[in-house]
Coordinates of C-alpha atoms and ligand atoms in Angstrom, one line a residue:
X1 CA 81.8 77.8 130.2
X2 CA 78.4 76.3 131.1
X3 CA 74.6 78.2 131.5
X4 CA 75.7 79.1 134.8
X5 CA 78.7 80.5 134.8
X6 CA 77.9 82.5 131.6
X7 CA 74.8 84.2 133.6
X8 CA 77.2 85.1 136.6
X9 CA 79.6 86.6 134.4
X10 CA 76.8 88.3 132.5
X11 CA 75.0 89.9 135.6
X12 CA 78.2 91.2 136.7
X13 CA 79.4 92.8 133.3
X14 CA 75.9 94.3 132.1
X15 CA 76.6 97.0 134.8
X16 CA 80.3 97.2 134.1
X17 CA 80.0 97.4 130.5
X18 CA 77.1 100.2 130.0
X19 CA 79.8 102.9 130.7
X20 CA 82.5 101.1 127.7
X21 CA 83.0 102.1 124.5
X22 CA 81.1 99.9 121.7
X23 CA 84.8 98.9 120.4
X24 CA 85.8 97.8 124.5
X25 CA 82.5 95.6 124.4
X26 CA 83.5 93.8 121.0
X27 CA 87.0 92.9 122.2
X28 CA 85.7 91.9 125.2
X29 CA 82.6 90.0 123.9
X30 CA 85.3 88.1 121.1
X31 CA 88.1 87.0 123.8
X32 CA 85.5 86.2 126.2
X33 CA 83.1 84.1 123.6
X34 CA 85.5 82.9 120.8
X35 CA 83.0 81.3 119.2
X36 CA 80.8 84.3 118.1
X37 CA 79.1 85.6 115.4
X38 CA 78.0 89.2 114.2
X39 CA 73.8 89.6 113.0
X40 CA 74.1 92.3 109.9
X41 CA 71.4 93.1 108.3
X42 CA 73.2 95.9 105.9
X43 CA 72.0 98.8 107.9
X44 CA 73.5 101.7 109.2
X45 CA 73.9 100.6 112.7
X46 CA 75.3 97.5 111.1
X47 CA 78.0 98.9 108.7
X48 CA 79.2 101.0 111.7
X49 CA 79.7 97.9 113.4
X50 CA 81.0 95.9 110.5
X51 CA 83.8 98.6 110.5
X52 CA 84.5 98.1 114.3
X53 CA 84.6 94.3 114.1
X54 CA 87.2 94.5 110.9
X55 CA 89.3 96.9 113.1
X56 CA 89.1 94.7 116.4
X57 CA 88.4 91.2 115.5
X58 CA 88.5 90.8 111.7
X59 CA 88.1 86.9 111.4
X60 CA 84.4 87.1 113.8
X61 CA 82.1 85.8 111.6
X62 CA 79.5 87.9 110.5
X63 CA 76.3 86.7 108.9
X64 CA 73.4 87.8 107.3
X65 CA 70.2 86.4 106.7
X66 CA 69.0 86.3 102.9
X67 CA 65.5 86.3 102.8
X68 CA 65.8 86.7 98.7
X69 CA 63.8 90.1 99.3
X70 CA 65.9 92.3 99.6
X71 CA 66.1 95.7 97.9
X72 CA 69.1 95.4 95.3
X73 CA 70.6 98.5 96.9
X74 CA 71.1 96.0 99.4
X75 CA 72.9 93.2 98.1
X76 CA 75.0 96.3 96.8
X77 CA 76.1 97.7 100.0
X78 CA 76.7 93.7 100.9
X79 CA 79.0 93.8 97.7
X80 CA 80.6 96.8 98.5
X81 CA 81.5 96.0 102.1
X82 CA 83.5 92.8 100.4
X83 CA 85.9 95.5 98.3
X84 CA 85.9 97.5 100.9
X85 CA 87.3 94.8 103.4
X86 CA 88.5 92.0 101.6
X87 CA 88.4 88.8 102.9
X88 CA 85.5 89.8 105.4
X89 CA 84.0 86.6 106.4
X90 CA 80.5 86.9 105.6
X91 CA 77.8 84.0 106.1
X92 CA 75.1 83.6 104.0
X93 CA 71.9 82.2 105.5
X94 CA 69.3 81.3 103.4
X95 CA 65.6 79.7 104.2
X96 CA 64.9 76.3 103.6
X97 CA 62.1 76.9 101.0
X98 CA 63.0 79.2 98.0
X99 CA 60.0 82.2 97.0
X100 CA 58.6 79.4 94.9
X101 CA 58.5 77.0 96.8
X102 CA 56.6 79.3 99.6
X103 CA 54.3 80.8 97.2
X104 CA 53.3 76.7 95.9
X105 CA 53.0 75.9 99.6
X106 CA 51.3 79.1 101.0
X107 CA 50.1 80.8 98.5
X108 CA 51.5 84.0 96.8
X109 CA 52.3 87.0 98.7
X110 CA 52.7 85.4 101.9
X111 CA 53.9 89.0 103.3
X112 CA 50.4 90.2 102.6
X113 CA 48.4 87.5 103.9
X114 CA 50.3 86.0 106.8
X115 CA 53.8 88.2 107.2
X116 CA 54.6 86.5 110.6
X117 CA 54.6 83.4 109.1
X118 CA 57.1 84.6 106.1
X119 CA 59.2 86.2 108.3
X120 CA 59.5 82.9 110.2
X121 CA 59.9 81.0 107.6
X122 CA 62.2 83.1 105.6
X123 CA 64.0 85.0 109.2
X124 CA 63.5 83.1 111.9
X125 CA 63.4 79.4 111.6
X126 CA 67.5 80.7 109.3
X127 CA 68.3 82.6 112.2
X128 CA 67.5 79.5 114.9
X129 CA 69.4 77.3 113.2
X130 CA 72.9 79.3 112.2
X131 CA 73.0 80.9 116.5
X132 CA 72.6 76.8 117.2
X133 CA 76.5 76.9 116.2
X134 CA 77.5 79.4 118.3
X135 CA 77.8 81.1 122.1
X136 CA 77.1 84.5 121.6
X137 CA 76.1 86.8 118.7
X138 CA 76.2 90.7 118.5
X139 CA 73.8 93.0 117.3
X140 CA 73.1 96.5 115.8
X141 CA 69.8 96.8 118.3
X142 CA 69.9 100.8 119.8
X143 CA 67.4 101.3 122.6
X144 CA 66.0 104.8 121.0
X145 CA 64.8 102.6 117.9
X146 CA 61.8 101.0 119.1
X147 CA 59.9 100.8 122.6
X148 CA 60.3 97.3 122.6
X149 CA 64.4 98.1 122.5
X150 CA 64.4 100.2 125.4
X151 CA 65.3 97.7 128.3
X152 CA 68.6 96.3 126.0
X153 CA 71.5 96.0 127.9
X154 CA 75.0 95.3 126.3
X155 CA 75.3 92.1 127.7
X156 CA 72.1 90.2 127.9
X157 CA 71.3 86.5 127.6
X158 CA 69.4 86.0 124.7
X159 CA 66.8 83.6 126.4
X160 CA 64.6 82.9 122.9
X161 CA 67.8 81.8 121.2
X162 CA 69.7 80.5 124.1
X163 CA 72.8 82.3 123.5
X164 CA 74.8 85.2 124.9
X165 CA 73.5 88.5 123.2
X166 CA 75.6 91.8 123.0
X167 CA 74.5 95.2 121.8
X168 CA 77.7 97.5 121.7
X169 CA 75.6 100.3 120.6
X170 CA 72.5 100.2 122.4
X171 CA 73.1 103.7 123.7
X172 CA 73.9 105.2 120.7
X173 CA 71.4 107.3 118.9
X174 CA 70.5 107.7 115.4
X175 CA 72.9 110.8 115.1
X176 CA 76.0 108.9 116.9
X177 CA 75.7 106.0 114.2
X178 CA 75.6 108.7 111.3
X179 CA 78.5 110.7 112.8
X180 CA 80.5 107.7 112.6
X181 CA 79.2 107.3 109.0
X182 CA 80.8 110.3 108.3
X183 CA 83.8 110.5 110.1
X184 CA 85.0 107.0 108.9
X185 CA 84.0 107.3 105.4
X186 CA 81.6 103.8 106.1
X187 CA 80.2 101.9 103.0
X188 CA 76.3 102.5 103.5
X189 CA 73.2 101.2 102.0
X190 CA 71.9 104.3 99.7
X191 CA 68.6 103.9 100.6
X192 CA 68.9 105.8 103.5
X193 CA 69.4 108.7 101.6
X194 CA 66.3 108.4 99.8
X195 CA 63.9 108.2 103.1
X196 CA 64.6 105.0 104.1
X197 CA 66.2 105.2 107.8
X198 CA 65.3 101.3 108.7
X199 CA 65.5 98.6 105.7
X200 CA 64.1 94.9 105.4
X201 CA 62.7 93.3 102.1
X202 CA 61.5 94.6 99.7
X203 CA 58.2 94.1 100.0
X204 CA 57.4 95.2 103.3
X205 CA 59.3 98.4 103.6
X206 CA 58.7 101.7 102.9
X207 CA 59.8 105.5 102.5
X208 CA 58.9 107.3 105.8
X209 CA 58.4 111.0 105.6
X210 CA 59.7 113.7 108.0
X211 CA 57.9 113.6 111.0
X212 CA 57.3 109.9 110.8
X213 CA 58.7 107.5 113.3
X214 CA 61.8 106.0 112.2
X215 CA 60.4 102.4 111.4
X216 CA 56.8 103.8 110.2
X217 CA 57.9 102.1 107.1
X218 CA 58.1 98.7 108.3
X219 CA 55.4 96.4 107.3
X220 CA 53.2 99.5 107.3
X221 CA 50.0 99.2 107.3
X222 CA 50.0 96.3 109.6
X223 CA 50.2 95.6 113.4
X224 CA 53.1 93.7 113.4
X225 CA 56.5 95.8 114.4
X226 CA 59.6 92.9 114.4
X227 CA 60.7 90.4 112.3
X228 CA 60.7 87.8 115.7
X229 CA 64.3 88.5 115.7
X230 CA 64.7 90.1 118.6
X231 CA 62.7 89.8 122.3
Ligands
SF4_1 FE1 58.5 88.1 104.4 FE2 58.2 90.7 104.8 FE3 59.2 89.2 106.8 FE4 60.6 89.7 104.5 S1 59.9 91.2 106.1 S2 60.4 87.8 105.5 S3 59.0 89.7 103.0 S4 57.1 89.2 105.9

């Protein structure tokens, strides 16, 4: 299918699809786009759709992006996802530099002095290369978690990556993805019951306190809101 066939198709299904369920926009988005990929990052929006793409397309890749800052709780919830569906085909993606080898180069505590640049080097730059292998990816983006979400359509084309984009749950809100939680006993990263409702590394997240907005605990403190991830 070339560029502009893709953006036909994708015109004409953003309206179609913003009335489907999340698990009719997966099956679609795998038949249509074989060669896709799922973005989890280990969250709740992402073990909900971890669970759908095991029920609808269990071989769909799905990768995540090891920055080597995560919270442990994290890499514990990824581990616990494998025994919960084995065989799931996770794809690690790792920077090109190690922490060393960034802190020898840039000095230490890069996500102090320059955090756009670490999360560029450790997020971005992985991320551009491992969508360079495929058509379309699928992510856990919701349009009530940020301003700069609101506008996300379920089918979009991912013009900074150059790929098709799909959010099955961008209408969702926070208490849709927990009742799904719930309902099908989902593996889920435990931090989120300790006052962390949006998780990244280590060092640049924090516990947000009632009242707060949601990702107040993202690189607090600073003006930067997005890892560069996402438009
Ligand atoms: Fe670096 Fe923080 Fe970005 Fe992680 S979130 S890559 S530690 S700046």
């Amino acid at each position: 299918m070339n560029l502009f066939e893709k953006e036909a198709l994708i015109a004409q299904k953003a309206v179609e699809l913003e009335n489907t369920t999340p698990e009719d926009i997966i099956r679609f988005a795998v038949e249509t786009f074989p060669n896709i990929t799922f973005a989890c990052s280990f969250g709740a929006e992402d073990v909900v759709l971890v669970d759908m793409l095991q029920k609808v397309s269990p071989k769909t890749d799905i990768f995540y992006l090891d920055t080597d800052f995560h919270f442990n709780e994290t890499y514990e919830t990824r581990d616990r996802l494998v025994e919960r569906y084995p065989g799931i085909p996770f794809v690690e993606v790792k920077p090109e530099i190690t922490p060393e080898e960034q802190a020898a180069q840039f000095g230490d505590e890069l996500w102090k002095s320059d955090a756009n640049k670490c999360c560029d080097i450790r997020k971005v730059q992985p991320l551009t290369k491992i969508l360079s292998k495929y058509e379309a990816w699928i992510t856990g983006i919701r349009r009530d978690q940020a301003p700069t979400r609101a506008n996300s359509k379920k089918i979009e084309y991912d013009v900074k990556f150059g790929l098709v984009k799909f959010n099955p749950i961008a209408h969702w809100t926070n208490e849709d993805v927990w009742n799904y939680i719930r309902e099908h006993d989902i593996v889920y990263n435990p931090l989120h019951d300790n006052y962390y409702p949006s998780i990244g590394c280590e060092y640049c997240t924090r516990q947000v306190m009632p009242g707060e907005d949601p990702r107040a605990g993202r690189w607090s403190g600073q003006e930067k809101t997005e890892c560069g991830l996402h438009k």
